[in-house]
Amino acid sequence: MRHRLYPLEDLEDIPGTTVFTAKRSRQAYHLHKFCMSLMDAANREAFKQDERAYLDRFRMSEEQKQAVLDRDFSRLIDLGGNIYFLVKLSNTDGWSTQKAVGSMTGMTADEYAAMMRAGGRSPEGQRSIRDNLK
Amino acid sequence: MRHRLYPLEDLEDIPGTTVFTAKRSRQAYHLHKFCMSLMDAANREAFKQDERAYLDRFRMSEEQKQAVLDRDFSRLIDLGGNIYFLVKLSNTDGWSTQKAVGSMTGMTADEYAAMMRAGGRSPEGQRSIRDNLK
Amino acid sequence: MARITAGIATSHVPAIGAAIDNGKTGDEYWAPVFAGYDWTKEWIRDNTPDVVILVYNDHASAMMLDIVPTFALGFAEEFEPADEGWGARPVPTVINDTDLAGHIAEQLVIDEFDITIMNDIKVDHGLTVPLSLMFGQPSEWPCKVIPLAINVTQFPTPSGDRCWQLGAAIRDAVRSFPEDLTVQVWGTGGMSHQLQGPRAGLINPEFDNAFLDNLTSHTTALRHITRLEYLRQAGTEGIELIMWLVMRAALGKSVEELHRFYHVPASNTAVGHIVLKALD
Amino acid sequence: MARITAGIATSHVPAIGAAIDNGKTGDEYWAPVFAGYDWTKEWIRDNTPDVVILVYNDHASAMMLDIVPTFALGFAEEFEPADEGWGARPVPTVINDTDLAGHIAEQLVIDEFDITIMNDIKVDHGLTVPLSLMFGQPSEWPCKVIPLAINVTQFPTPSGDRCWQLGAAIRDAVRSFPEDLTVQVWGTGGMSHQLQGPRAGLINPEFDNAFLDNLTSHTTALRHITRLEYLRQAGTEGIELIMWLVMRAALGKSVEELHRFYHVPASNTAVGHIVLKALD
Ligand SMILES: [Fe+3]
Ligand SMILES: [Fe+3]
């Protein structure tokens, strides 16, 4: 038996980061099923015609549906979502991945784009919640 | 690198036996897709209504289609099929697995059933084609 | 701490499921088959585990066409019985223990098993027939079940020794789970049978009984039976016996044989069944 | 005898694919990115392999919902590009070499990798963007491609060291294939990036450049970077770098660095690219 090289809880010690686990995948299963359905042009059309009616085809939680309607990607991550599924939604909207990703940072799209052009977010102070408290 | 404990060709040295490989699985991909479609009652109904028309929905070879129509399980194995897929067809017909399996042995259903009741086919002389030639 | 208390192995012939579902267990043909399980049905009433890790192979019901995983762990909350061509078996929905399954997945990957997680599968006779044999016809299964499907059909199949290593790793994983749970591991499939070609109907009682004899204390020999040897000796579908090795390895070094049964035939197959108690 | 002659690693950012497909490679933003690939495009014209084993991760396009395999080998004859929400990329169909893929599958299972065979997948930007970067916009890809998908998204993901072992086993498998074939192994993904949460946009040039520096001759350190460390240092999606280790291990002990490129940013990501020649 090999031992973990770190306690599993340490995955929760990274600032502003949610690790996508098998458990979270279960929580978002129907949300993700909706996202993957958008890989079909006819489904994208149906979704655009009536978002709410389209969402009601899926056994997602009401919170998940509302977060989709709000394009609230931070909330969708909270509710179990993973970005690789969620970009099917932002792609459907014609958003760039940068716009979708930047929307979770509390910055405007322009601010986020400028930060990326300037070299991105520095890892300083971003490695460990525990260390930051020291 | 671990070495094979036997030459791969030896898998072809077993009398009356076809080993199901990834390659054979490719050969029978559309045949097997047909078989798995019979796991749905509506599809079984459609197949029973017009077997030929139903088969034409699938990109199977003509030989595979004919062997399905003939319920020629030996031929279906020759054409890449694996029994776990093929029993979906015999189950659809209401055949027992024993009837489907026995149909490949050249025995009548009664003869095969009697052999099984009497303890089955002995492995003597059934282990190796090479050894049988010695 | 969770602990593995016992292991059960049994054939999982679909015709056995049909005999149960159609009320034929008392028929002349079937009565001797079911008699072999009477002891276990009695025993398990007092020894129902919290969770069964049920090692089985999917028979082209949920996998095998588009996806052929070597080792697949079921990770949905529930699993419905598959319709294998004559309607789904009238058996209860299988309920998973996703906490334990998640822990096992974590630990197996750390232990360098390259498992596949399946989030949506229907379970076929390979899983449901053993449940029916042990628990009869309840309205709900009396325990949770973690499905663990092994590819025994499409070559390359994993070696018996790899299955043994998997069983040993499952043992470690269960023992490191903090919840206080009683777990059984069941290995299904076998014994000798071949379902294809002119050689169909092959039964090898000598091989089968040697396997049963060695399963308790002479396991080294069993670990090293090659895939070729299973096919030669036990038929193309007799290779399902590698799943019994997962069960046996999960029990640890010492086991006690509580019950054993061997009978020919059920449909095309030799029926084998054994109950082992973990002593370590 | 087949031999692995070279390895290529590159980021596989979807926006790079969009820039190519929409004719924006000369734009001010994109020109410096594509300049980094000019050397390789030239080099590969004279060094086109018969087969590329392309190590990538599926981004919830063909897997991840119902099935999450640790290591998945593509085994269809052809693979169409996936529609990731804005139509499929206008790139050629990917053609497999099923003979070599079948041999690798056989050998990997003997070597105790528990691979999953995928008989029907669409391939997403993780696989098609690297092809576009190296080969431009041909009407057909100039070589066959064996897709090898690795789970880098849903924990538990395989360790870097397990990926290294996989690469080493692929090397052995290719070298034992009797046909006279030239094979390249490509590792894709990375470098540092994070696509979620308030920490999104993280870029760590120090970590990335150390990784590039060590990839040629100081690989032991790279093998033992933990999953946690990747997340801390390189962002949640920076862990894609474990796929570079499969490529590197497949090249054997000694390699020569032929070309290297590093640039920030492409969309949310640090772009890294390296070409290594196998010397053994
Ligand atoms: Fe079976
Ligand atoms: Fe990626």
Coordinates of N, CA and C and ligand atoms in Angstrom, one line a residue, chain A residues 84, chain D residues 12-14 57 59 125-126 152 188-190 193 195 237 240 243, ligand 2:
Chain A
Y84 N -14.5 22.6 -17.7 CA -14.5 22.0 -19.0 C -15.9 21.7 -19.5
Chain D
H12 N -2.1 23.3 -25.5 CA -3.2 23.0 -26.5 C -4.4 23.9 -26.4
V13 N -4.1 25.1 -26.1 CA -5.1 26.2 -25.8 C -6.2 26.2 -26.9
P14 N -7.5 26.2 -26.6 CA -8.5 26.3 -27.6 C -8.4 27.6 -28.5
N57 N -5.6 15.4 -23.0 CA -6.8 15.1 -22.1 C -8.0 15.6 -22.8
H59 N -11.5 17.3 -22.8 CA -12.0 18.3 -21.9 C -13.6 18.2 -21.9
H125 N -10.0 19.9 -28.8 CA -8.9 20.8 -29.0 C -7.6 20.2 -28.4
G126 N -7.7 19.5 -27.4 CA -6.5 18.9 -26.7 C -5.7 18.1 -27.7
V152 N -6.8 14.3 -16.3 CA -6.1 15.2 -15.5 C -7.0 16.2 -14.8
T188 N 0.9 16.9 -24.5 CA 0.2 18.2 -24.7 C -0.4 18.8 -23.4
G189 N -0.9 20.0 -23.4 CA -1.4 20.6 -22.2 C -0.4 21.6 -21.6
G190 N -0.8 22.0 -20.4 CA 0.1 23.0 -19.7 C 0.2 24.3 -20.5
H193 N -1.6 27.3 -15.7 CA -2.8 28.0 -15.9 C -3.9 27.5 -15.0
L195 N -8.2 27.8 -14.7 CA -9.4 28.3 -15.4 C -10.6 28.5 -14.5
E237 N -5.2 23.7 -13.8 CA -5.1 23.1 -15.1 C -3.6 22.9 -15.5
E240 N -1.9 19.5 -16.2 CA -1.8 18.8 -17.6 C -0.4 18.5 -17.9
M243 N 1.2 15.0 -18.6 CA 1.2 14.4 -20.0 C 2.5 14.6 -20.7
Ligands
FE2 FE -6.2 21.3 -21.7

